[in-house]
């Protein structure tokens, strides 16, 4: 059966025993250990060193993985991979903690199939795609909190850092990696070792990724995070940068991008967001089992795809996720953390001063906010769900079963600032994995790589704002490599004006889609609230346009799947049964 399916889908088969097979299309061949007792699909790197991804393993390392696959892979390797092995009559599938390789699955008759995209699943099972309307509502409410339940009927996501166990009882998943394993509550270590460890991790992961491909294209925004990634690229590799600007000067960071590239001797191409590329009838995540994109991504992606094709790039890097990973915060949580870790100390007053400087408020205001936070503090981080524009009946049902995630389950002695940091990392997991695996290049956000995340988790939250500067540890770690003008930036522009332009220039179509579309007809959106928000005088007045663009992209995502056939062309990816 597997060979017949593989032939129909144009994929290659590797057997891993009588009840396991991997099907891949292009890219690197899976690593097989002991004739397939363990199969690793994707990109796998040694924990130490910055060489390219592995295509085989030394016998001693293979033996270690065979003895304890989960523990060995998590401790001695990193990457964007899926690992499969057997445990008695059960099959175990593990997704690495970065989640950089997407993975969804379906339980179908006598098999469970895993794939990097749902179209491969439907091509495998020949089941026609259907929409899980409650799942769509749940995802809109969860607001970038990764969920097992997707927006497609019969399709689930395997969460990053989780394992699925397939046995006679079906398929269930549990967490195998927790960010809380790497949090040091004491935080008495001097800040410099933390900074050095972070710099080494970012450099290792950036160089590891870039050395695995022949031509690297990096998106630079003129901000801190993409500049850090640029500074870690090996000068010996073939690399180039690209920046995107809006017609509005507030969204044009070209001068900063040029300054960065000149200092690092990098080639730079500059492009503008093009309204013709922003097709409101197409979803930016049409290939994923869940909605969650904003329409401007379509225009950004279109420009990148054209340029990557023009220069022959096979790897696209971004600094996305840096705000989350490096912990950009304006809250008083670092003050609370330092108080709970050290009590009343000179360091506590330093952190109060740091937060006052970042937020441009007085010391008394920061202390007052901290005291109020302490008085109402609860053990668990409360994720802020977003019910805006959702119908009242839909909201009533959603509030009764609030979305959750295993990484938010903090230990009893957890520091609230670190809980907030972990929530930010969790958010980045969801919104950064939108690139189509069927594109002729691989897209990676190297700051989400496991060693970088673990290094930042070890950094106390008050070190992240030390000196009254946000993302202080990251800035200090790369201060000798990045132009001072960029290093000191606290804010930068974005495509906000372009986003509003998309709505204004397509207003008749937008109104029709959002007021009479499938979300409205299925009782998910509040038509009156959406209608009021679309009033011309309101569009540029607040940030509701961001949510409107999400709803618009969700309509396009739904249409895309409802009109797609199970036998449609396959995008790419591994499927296992």
Coordinates of C-alpha atoms in Angstrom, one line a residue:
X1 CA 0.0 0.0 0.0
X2 CA 2.7 2.5 1.0
X3 CA 4.6 2.0 -2.3
X4 CA 1.4 2.6 -4.3
X5 CA 0.7 5.8 -2.4
X6 CA 4.2 7.0 -2.8
X7 CA 4.1 6.4 -6.5
X8 CA 0.9 8.3 -6.8
X9 CA 2.2 11.2 -4.8
X10 CA 5.6 11.2 -6.5
X11 CA 7.5 10.6 -3.2
X12 CA 10.3 8.3 -2.1
X13 CA 9.8 5.5 0.5
X14 CA 12.1 4.4 3.2
X15 CA 11.0 1.5 5.4
X16 CA 11.5 1.5 9.2
X17 CA 10.1 -1.9 10.0
X18 CA 6.8 -3.6 9.3
X19 CA 4.6 -0.8 10.6
X20 CA 6.7 2.4 9.8
X21 CA 7.7 4.1 6.6
X22 CA 8.8 7.6 5.7
X23 CA 7.8 9.2 2.4
X24 CA 9.7 12.3 1.3
X25 CA 9.8 14.5 -1.7
X26 CA 13.1 16.2 -2.5
X27 CA 15.5 17.7 0.1
X28 CA 17.7 15.7 2.3
X29 CA 17.1 11.9 2.6
X30 CA 16.0 10.8 6.1
X31 CA 18.7 9.5 8.5
X32 CA 18.2 5.8 9.2
X33 CA 19.7 4.2 12.3
X34 CA 20.0 0.4 12.4
X35 CA 18.1 -0.3 9.2
X36 CA 15.3 2.1 10.2
X37 CA 14.7 1.3 13.9
X38 CA 15.0 5.1 14.2
X39 CA 14.2 7.5 11.3
X40 CA 15.0 11.2 11.5
X41 CA 13.4 13.4 8.9
X42 CA 14.5 17.0 8.4
X43 CA 17.6 18.9 9.4
X44 CA 19.6 17.6 12.4
X45 CA 22.7 19.4 13.8
X46 CA 25.3 18.4 16.5
X47 CA 24.7 20.2 19.8
X48 CA 28.3 21.5 19.7
X49 CA 30.0 23.0 16.6
X50 CA 28.5 25.0 13.7
X51 CA 28.8 22.6 10.8
X52 CA 26.1 21.8 8.3
X53 CA 23.1 19.5 9.0
X54 CA 23.9 15.8 9.2
X55 CA 23.2 13.3 6.5
X56 CA 24.5 10.3 8.6
X57 CA 25.6 9.6 12.1
X58 CA 28.7 8.0 13.6
X59 CA 28.0 4.5 14.9
X60 CA 28.6 5.6 18.6
X61 CA 26.0 8.4 18.3
X62 CA 23.6 6.1 16.5
X63 CA 23.9 3.6 19.3
X64 CA 23.2 6.3 21.9
X65 CA 20.1 7.3 20.0
X66 CA 18.9 3.7 19.7
X67 CA 19.3 3.3 23.5
X68 CA 17.3 6.4 24.4
X69 CA 16.0 8.3 21.3
X70 CA 14.2 11.1 23.1
X71 CA 16.8 12.0 25.7
X72 CA 19.7 11.7 23.3
X73 CA 18.2 13.8 20.6
X74 CA 17.1 16.6 22.9
X75 CA 20.4 16.7 24.8
X76 CA 23.0 16.2 22.0
X77 CA 21.3 17.6 18.9
X78 CA 19.1 20.4 17.6
X79 CA 17.5 21.3 14.3
X80 CA 14.2 21.2 12.5
X81 CA 13.3 17.5 12.5
X82 CA 10.8 14.7 13.2
X83 CA 12.1 11.5 14.8
X84 CA 10.3 8.2 14.5
X85 CA 11.0 4.9 16.4
X86 CA 9.1 1.9 17.8
X87 CA 8.5 1.1 21.4
X88 CA 7.2 -2.5 21.5
X89 CA 4.0 -2.4 19.4
X90 CA 3.7 1.4 19.5
X91 CA 5.2 3.9 17.1
X92 CA 6.6 7.1 18.6
X93 CA 6.9 10.4 16.6
X94 CA 8.8 13.3 18.2
X95 CA 8.8 16.9 16.9
X96 CA 11.8 18.9 17.9
X97 CA 11.4 21.9 20.4
X98 CA 11.9 24.6 17.8
X99 CA 8.9 23.5 15.8
X100 CA 10.7 24.8 12.7
X101 CA 9.6 21.7 10.7
X102 CA 5.7 21.7 10.6
X103 CA 3.9 18.5 11.5
X104 CA 0.3 17.6 11.4
X105 CA -1.4 14.2 11.4
X106 CA -4.6 12.4 10.8
X107 CA -6.0 9.1 12.2
X108 CA -7.5 7.2 9.3
X109 CA -8.9 3.7 9.4
X110 CA -5.9 1.4 10.0
X111 CA -3.2 4.0 9.9
X112 CA -2.0 7.3 11.3
X113 CA -0.3 9.6 8.8
X114 CA 2.0 12.5 9.7
X115 CA 3.1 15.2 7.3
X116 CA 4.6 18.6 7.0
X117 CA 1.4 19.9 5.4
X118 CA -2.3 18.8 5.3
X119 CA -2.5 18.5 1.6
X120 CA -0.1 15.6 1.7
X121 CA -2.4 14.0 4.3
X122 CA -5.4 14.4 2.1
X123 CA -3.5 13.1 -0.9
X124 CA -2.5 10.1 1.2
X125 CA -5.9 9.2 2.5
X126 CA -7.9 10.6 -0.5
X127 CA -10.3 12.3 2.0
X128 CA -11.8 15.6 0.9
X129 CA -10.8 18.5 3.1
X130 CA -13.5 19.9 5.5
X131 CA -13.6 22.8 7.9
X132 CA -13.8 22.3 11.6
X133 CA -15.8 25.5 12.4
X134 CA -15.4 25.2 16.2
X135 CA -11.7 24.7 15.6
X136 CA -11.5 27.9 13.6
X137 CA -13.3 29.8 16.3
X138 CA -11.0 28.3 18.9
X139 CA -7.9 29.4 17.0
X140 CA -9.2 33.0 16.5
X141 CA -9.9 33.2 20.2
X142 CA -6.6 31.6 21.2
X143 CA -4.7 34.5 19.5
X144 CA -1.5 32.8 18.4
X145 CA -1.5 30.2 21.1
X146 CA -0.5 26.9 19.4
X147 CA -3.3 24.3 19.6
X148 CA -3.5 20.5 18.9
X149 CA -6.9 21.1 17.3
X150 CA -6.7 22.8 13.9
X151 CA -9.2 24.3 11.6
X152 CA -9.5 21.2 9.4
X153 CA -11.7 18.3 10.2
X154 CA -9.7 15.2 11.2
X155 CA -6.3 17.0 11.2
X156 CA -4.3 17.7 14.4
X157 CA -1.1 19.5 15.0
X158 CA 1.8 17.8 16.8
X159 CA 3.0 20.6 19.1
X160 CA 6.7 21.5 19.1
X161 CA 8.6 19.6 21.8
X162 CA 6.0 16.9 21.9
X163 CA 5.7 13.2 21.1
X164 CA 2.8 11.3 19.6
X165 CA 2.3 7.7 20.6
X166 CA 0.5 5.5 18.1
X167 CA -0.7 2.2 19.5
X168 CA -3.8 0.0 19.6
X169 CA -5.6 2.7 21.6
X170 CA -5.1 5.3 18.9
X171 CA -2.9 8.4 18.8
X172 CA -2.2 10.7 21.7
X173 CA 0.5 13.3 22.4
X174 CA 2.4 14.5 25.4
X175 CA 5.1 17.1 26.0
X176 CA 8.7 15.8 26.0
X177 CA 10.5 19.2 26.3
X178 CA 9.6 22.0 28.7
X179 CA 11.1 25.5 28.7
X180 CA 10.9 25.4 32.5
X181 CA 13.8 22.8 32.5
X182 CA 16.2 25.6 31.6
X183 CA 15.1 28.4 34.0
X184 CA 17.4 29.2 36.9
X185 CA 15.3 30.7 39.6
X186 CA 18.3 31.9 41.7
X187 CA 19.9 34.0 39.0
X188 CA 23.0 34.8 41.1
X189 CA 25.4 34.3 38.2
X190 CA 27.0 37.5 36.8
X191 CA 25.3 38.6 33.6
X192 CA 28.4 38.3 31.4
X193 CA 28.4 34.5 31.2
X194 CA 24.7 34.6 30.2
X195 CA 25.5 37.1 27.4
X196 CA 28.5 35.1 26.2
X197 CA 26.4 31.9 26.1
X198 CA 23.7 33.6 24.2
X199 CA 26.1 35.1 21.6
X200 CA 27.7 31.6 21.0
X201 CA 24.2 30.0 20.6
X202 CA 23.0 32.6 18.0
X203 CA 26.2 32.3 16.1
X204 CA 26.3 28.5 16.1
X205 CA 22.7 28.2 14.9
X206 CA 22.9 30.9 12.2
X207 CA 26.1 29.5 10.9
X208 CA 24.8 25.9 11.1
X209 CA 21.8 26.8 9.0
X210 CA 23.6 28.9 6.5
X211 CA 26.4 26.3 6.0
X212 CA 23.7 23.7 5.0
X213 CA 22.7 25.6 1.9
X214 CA 24.4 27.0 -1.2
X215 CA 22.9 30.5 -1.4
X216 CA 21.5 32.5 1.6
X217 CA 19.0 35.4 1.4
X218 CA 18.4 37.3 4.7
X219 CA 15.6 39.8 5.3
X220 CA 16.9 42.8 7.2
X221 CA 14.5 45.4 8.7
X222 CA 17.1 47.8 10.1
X223 CA 16.2 46.6 13.6
X224 CA 18.2 44.7 16.2
X225 CA 17.1 41.1 15.6
X226 CA 17.8 40.8 11.9
X227 CA 21.0 42.8 12.4
X228 CA 22.2 40.2 14.9
X229 CA 21.5 37.4 12.5
X230 CA 23.3 39.3 9.7
X231 CA 26.3 39.7 11.9
X232 CA 26.6 36.0 12.5
X233 CA 26.7 35.0 8.8
X234 CA 30.0 33.5 7.7
X235 CA 31.7 35.9 5.3
X236 CA 32.9 32.9 3.3
X237 CA 29.4 31.8 2.2
X238 CA 27.3 33.2 -0.7
X239 CA 24.9 35.5 1.1
X240 CA 22.7 38.5 0.3
X241 CA 20.2 40.7 2.1
X242 CA 16.8 42.1 1.1
X243 CA 14.7 44.8 2.8
X244 CA 11.0 45.8 2.2
X245 CA 9.7 49.3 2.6
X246 CA 6.3 51.0 2.4
X247 CA 5.5 54.1 0.4
X248 CA 4.8 55.8 3.8
X249 CA 8.2 57.0 5.2
X250 CA 7.2 55.5 8.6
X251 CA 7.5 52.1 7.1
X252 CA 10.8 52.7 5.2
X253 CA 13.8 51.4 7.0
X254 CA 16.1 51.3 4.0
X255 CA 18.7 53.7 5.4
X256 CA 19.2 51.5 8.4
X257 CA 19.4 48.4 6.3
X258 CA 22.0 50.0 4.1
X259 CA 24.1 51.1 7.1
X260 CA 24.0 47.6 8.4
X261 CA 25.0 45.9 5.1
X262 CA 27.7 48.5 4.5
X263 CA 29.3 47.7 7.9
X264 CA 29.2 44.0 7.2
X265 CA 30.1 44.1 3.5
X266 CA 26.8 42.5 2.5
X267 CA 24.9 43.0 -0.7
X268 CA 21.5 44.6 -0.3
X269 CA 18.4 44.7 -2.5
X270 CA 15.5 47.0 -1.7
X271 CA 11.9 46.6 -2.6
X272 CA 8.6 48.2 -1.9
X273 CA 5.4 46.6 -0.8
X274 CA 3.2 46.3 -3.9
X275 CA -0.6 46.6 -3.5
X276 CA -1.1 44.3 -6.6
X277 CA 0.6 41.5 -4.6
X278 CA -1.8 41.8 -1.7
X279 CA -4.5 39.5 -3.0
X280 CA -7.3 39.5 -0.4
X281 CA -8.8 36.4 -1.9
X282 CA -5.6 34.3 -1.2
X283 CA -4.5 33.3 2.3
X284 CA -0.8 33.7 3.3
X285 CA -1.1 30.3 5.1
X286 CA -3.2 28.5 2.5
X287 CA -1.0 25.4 2.9
X288 CA -1.4 25.2 6.7
X289 CA -4.1 23.3 8.7
X290 CA -5.0 26.5 10.5
X291 CA -5.6 30.1 9.8
X292 CA -3.6 32.8 11.5
X293 CA -1.9 35.1 9.0
X294 CA -2.4 38.8 8.1
X295 CA -3.0 39.8 4.4
X296 CA 0.2 42.0 4.1
X297 CA 2.2 38.8 4.4
X298 CA 1.1 37.9 0.9
X299 CA 2.8 41.0 -0.6
X300 CA 5.9 40.4 1.5
X301 CA 6.1 36.7 0.4
X302 CA 5.5 37.6 -3.2
X303 CA 8.5 40.0 -3.3
X304 CA 10.8 37.5 -1.5
X305 CA 9.8 34.6 -3.7
X306 CA 10.5 36.6 -6.9
X307 CA 13.9 37.8 -5.6
X308 CA 14.9 34.4 -4.2
X309 CA 14.1 32.9 -7.6
X310 CA 16.1 35.6 -9.4
X311 CA 19.3 35.1 -7.4
X312 CA 18.9 31.3 -6.9
X313 CA 18.6 31.4 -3.1
X314 CA 17.8 28.1 -1.4
X315 CA 17.7 29.4 2.2
X316 CA 15.7 32.4 3.4
X317 CA 16.6 33.7 6.9
X318 CA 14.8 36.2 9.0
X319 CA 15.3 37.8 12.5
X320 CA 11.7 37.1 13.3
X321 CA 10.9 36.1 16.8
X322 CA 13.7 38.2 18.3
X323 CA 11.4 40.4 20.4
X324 CA 10.0 37.2 21.9
X325 CA 13.2 35.3 22.4
X326 CA 15.2 38.2 23.7
X327 CA 12.3 39.3 25.9
X328 CA 11.3 42.8 24.9
X329 CA 9.1 43.8 27.8
X330 CA 7.7 47.0 29.2
X331 CA 6.1 45.3 32.2
X332 CA 7.1 45.3 35.9
X333 CA 7.6 41.5 35.8
X334 CA 11.4 41.8 36.0
X335 CA 11.0 43.8 39.2
X336 CA 8.8 41.2 40.7
X337 CA 11.2 38.4 39.7
X338 CA 14.2 40.2 41.3
X339 CA 12.3 40.8 44.5
X340 CA 11.2 37.2 44.7
X341 CA 14.7 35.9 43.9
X342 CA 16.7 38.4 46.1
X343 CA 14.4 40.2 48.4
X344 CA 15.1 43.9 49.1
X345 CA 18.5 44.6 47.6
X346 CA 20.5 47.2 45.7
X347 CA 19.9 45.1 42.6
X348 CA 16.1 45.4 43.1
X349 CA 16.4 49.2 43.0
X350 CA 18.5 48.9 39.9
X351 CA 15.8 47.0 38.1
X352 CA 13.1 49.5 39.3
X353 CA 15.2 52.2 37.7
X354 CA 15.7 50.2 34.5
X355 CA 12.0 49.6 34.0
X356 CA 11.3 53.3 34.8
X357 CA 13.8 54.3 32.1
X358 CA 12.3 51.8 29.5
X359 CA 8.7 52.9 30.2
X360 CA 9.6 56.5 30.7
X361 CA 7.8 56.6 34.0
X362 CA 8.8 57.5 37.6
X363 CA 10.4 55.2 40.1
X364 CA 7.3 55.5 42.3
X365 CA 5.0 54.5 39.5
X366 CA 7.0 51.4 38.7
X367 CA 7.1 50.5 42.4
X368 CA 3.4 51.0 42.7
X369 CA 2.6 48.8 39.7
X370 CA 4.9 46.2 41.2
X371 CA 3.1 46.2 44.5
X372 CA -0.3 45.9 42.8
X373 CA 1.0 43.1 40.6
X374 CA 2.2 41.2 43.7
X375 CA -1.1 41.6 45.5
X376 CA -3.0 39.9 42.7
X377 CA -0.4 37.5 41.5
X378 CA -1.5 34.0 40.6
X379 CA 0.6 30.9 40.0
X380 CA -0.3 30.3 36.4
X381 CA 0.3 32.7 33.5
X382 CA -3.0 33.9 32.2
X383 CA -2.9 33.9 28.4
X384 CA -4.8 36.9 26.9
X385 CA -7.3 35.4 24.5
X386 CA -8.8 37.7 21.9
X387 CA -12.6 37.8 21.6
X388 CA -12.7 40.9 19.5
X389 CA -15.3 40.7 16.6
X390 CA -16.4 37.3 17.7
X391 CA -20.1 36.7 18.1
X392 CA -21.5 36.7 21.7
X393 CA -22.8 33.2 21.4
X394 CA -19.5 31.9 20.1
X395 CA -17.6 33.8 22.8
X396 CA -19.8 32.3 25.5
X397 CA -18.9 28.8 24.4
X398 CA -15.2 29.6 24.0
X399 CA -14.9 31.1 27.5
X400 CA -16.2 27.9 29.0
X401 CA -13.2 25.9 27.5
X402 CA -10.2 28.3 27.5
X403 CA -7.4 27.3 25.1
X404 CA -4.3 26.1 26.9
X405 CA -0.7 24.9 26.1
X406 CA 1.7 22.7 28.1
X407 CA 4.4 25.3 28.2
X408 CA 2.2 27.6 30.2
X409 CA 2.0 25.1 33.0
X410 CA 4.5 26.8 35.4
X411 CA 5.9 25.1 38.5
X412 CA 4.7 26.4 41.9
X413 CA 7.8 28.6 42.5
X414 CA 7.8 30.1 39.0
X415 CA 8.8 33.7 38.6
X416 CA 6.1 35.7 36.8
X417 CA 8.6 37.5 34.5
X418 CA 9.9 34.2 33.3
X419 CA 6.4 32.9 32.9
X420 CA 5.7 36.0 30.7
X421 CA 8.9 35.3 28.7
X422 CA 7.9 31.7 28.1
X423 CA 4.5 32.9 26.9
X424 CA 6.2 35.2 24.4
X425 CA 8.3 32.3 23.1
X426 CA 5.2 30.1 22.8
X427 CA 3.5 32.9 20.8
X428 CA 6.4 33.0 18.4
X429 CA 6.1 29.3 17.8
X430 CA 2.7 29.8 16.3
X431 CA 3.0 32.7 14.0
X432 CA 6.5 32.2 12.6
X433 CA 5.9 28.8 10.8
X434 CA 3.9 30.0 7.9
X435 CA 6.2 29.4 4.9
X436 CA 5.1 26.8 2.3
X437 CA 7.4 23.8 2.3
X438 CA 6.7 23.5 -1.4
X439 CA 8.6 26.6 -2.2
X440 CA 12.0 26.2 -3.9
X441 CA 13.8 27.5 -0.9
X442 CA 13.7 26.7 2.9
X443 CA 12.7 29.5 5.3
X444 CA 14.1 29.6 8.8
X445 CA 14.0 31.9 11.7
X446 CA 17.3 30.9 13.4
X447 CA 16.6 32.7 16.6
X448 CA 13.9 30.1 17.3
X449 CA 16.5 27.3 17.2
X450 CA 16.6 25.1 20.4
X451 CA 20.1 26.2 21.6
X452 CA 19.2 29.9 21.3
X453 CA 15.9 29.4 23.1
X454 CA 17.5 27.5 25.9
X455 CA 20.3 30.1 26.3
X456 CA 17.7 32.9 26.7
X457 CA 15.6 30.9 29.1
X458 CA 18.6 30.8 31.5
X459 CA 18.9 34.6 31.5
X460 CA 17.1 36.3 34.4
X461 CA 14.5 38.7 33.2
X462 CA 16.2 41.6 35.0
X463 CA 19.3 41.0 32.9
X464 CA 17.2 41.4 29.8
X465 CA 16.4 45.0 30.7
X466 CA 19.7 45.8 32.5
X467 CA 20.8 49.4 32.1
X468 CA 17.3 50.5 31.2
X469 CA 17.5 49.0 27.6
X470 CA 15.1 46.4 26.2
X471 CA 16.7 43.2 25.0
X472 CA 19.8 44.3 26.9
X473 CA 21.6 40.9 26.9
X474 CA 21.2 40.6 23.1
X475 CA 22.4 44.1 22.5
X476 CA 25.5 43.7 24.7
X477 CA 26.3 40.3 23.2
X478 CA 26.6 41.9 19.7
X479 CA 27.6 45.5 20.4
X480 CA 31.0 45.1 18.7
X481 CA 29.4 43.8 15.5
X482 CA 26.5 46.1 14.8
X483 CA 26.5 49.8 14.0
X484 CA 25.8 51.9 17.1
X485 CA 23.0 53.7 15.3
X486 CA 21.1 50.4 15.0
X487 CA 22.2 49.0 18.3
X488 CA 20.7 51.9 20.2
X489 CA 17.3 51.9 18.4
X490 CA 14.3 51.4 20.6
X491 CA 11.6 51.5 17.9
X492 CA 11.3 50.9 14.2
X493 CA 8.7 51.2 11.4
X494 CA 6.5 48.5 10.0
X495 CA 4.0 48.0 7.2
X496 CA 1.0 49.4 9.1
X497 CA 0.2 52.1 6.5
X498 CA 0.3 49.5 3.8
X499 CA -2.0 47.2 5.8
X500 CA -4.6 50.0 6.1
X501 CA -4.2 50.8 2.4
X502 CA -5.1 47.2 1.6
X503 CA -8.4 47.6 3.4
X504 CA -9.2 51.0 2.0
X505 CA -8.4 50.0 -1.6
X506 CA -10.5 46.9 -1.4
X507 CA -13.3 48.2 0.9
X508 CA -16.3 46.9 -1.2
X509 CA -14.8 43.4 -1.4
X510 CA -13.6 43.5 2.2
X511 CA -17.1 44.4 3.4
X512 CA -18.7 41.7 1.4
X513 CA -16.2 39.1 2.6
X514 CA -16.4 39.9 6.3
X515 CA -20.1 40.8 6.5
X516 CA -21.6 38.0 4.4
X517 CA -18.7 35.5 4.4
X518 CA -18.4 32.0 5.9
X519 CA -17.3 33.3 9.3
X520 CA -20.5 35.3 9.5
X521 CA -22.8 32.6 8.2
X522 CA -21.4 30.1 10.7
X523 CA -22.0 32.5 13.6
X524 CA -18.3 33.1 14.4
X525 CA -18.1 36.9 13.9
X526 CA -20.2 39.7 15.2
X527 CA -21.4 41.4 12.0
X528 CA -22.4 44.6 13.7
X529 CA -19.0 45.0 15.4
X530 CA -17.2 44.3 12.1
X531 CA -19.4 46.8 10.2
X532 CA -18.7 49.5 12.7
X533 CA -14.9 48.8 12.6
X534 CA -14.9 49.1 8.8
X535 CA -16.1 52.7 8.9
X536 CA -13.5 54.9 7.1
X537 CA -12.9 57.2 10.0
X538 CA -12.1 54.2 12.3
X539 CA -9.6 52.3 10.2
X540 CA -6.5 54.3 11.0
X541 CA -7.5 55.4 14.5
X542 CA -6.8 52.2 16.4
X543 CA -5.2 48.8 15.9
X544 CA -8.4 47.0 15.0
X545 CA -7.3 46.8 11.4
X546 CA -4.8 44.0 12.4
X547 CA -7.7 41.8 13.6
X548 CA -9.8 42.7 10.5
X549 CA -6.9 41.6 8.3
X550 CA -6.7 38.3 10.2
X551 CA -10.4 37.7 9.7
X552 CA -10.0 38.5 6.0
X553 CA -7.1 36.1 5.6
X554 CA -9.1 33.5 7.5
X555 CA -12.0 33.8 4.9
X556 CA -9.5 33.2 2.1
X557 CA -8.0 30.2 4.0
X558 CA -11.5 28.7 4.4
X559 CA -12.3 29.2 0.7
X560 CA -9.0 27.7 -0.3
X561 CA -9.6 24.5 1.6
X562 CA -13.3 24.1 0.7
X563 CA -12.5 24.4 -3.0
X564 CA -9.5 22.1 -2.9
X565 CA -9.7 18.4 -3.9
X566 CA -8.1 15.6 -2.0
X567 CA -6.2 14.7 -5.2
X568 CA -4.8 18.2 -5.7
X569 CA -1.1 18.6 -6.3
X570 CA 1.0 17.8 -3.3
X571 CA 3.0 20.6 -1.8
X572 CA 5.8 18.6 -0.1
X573 CA 6.9 16.9 3.1
X574 CA 7.3 13.7 5.0
X575 CA 4.3 11.4 5.6
X576 CA 4.6 8.4 7.9
X577 CA 2.3 5.5 8.5

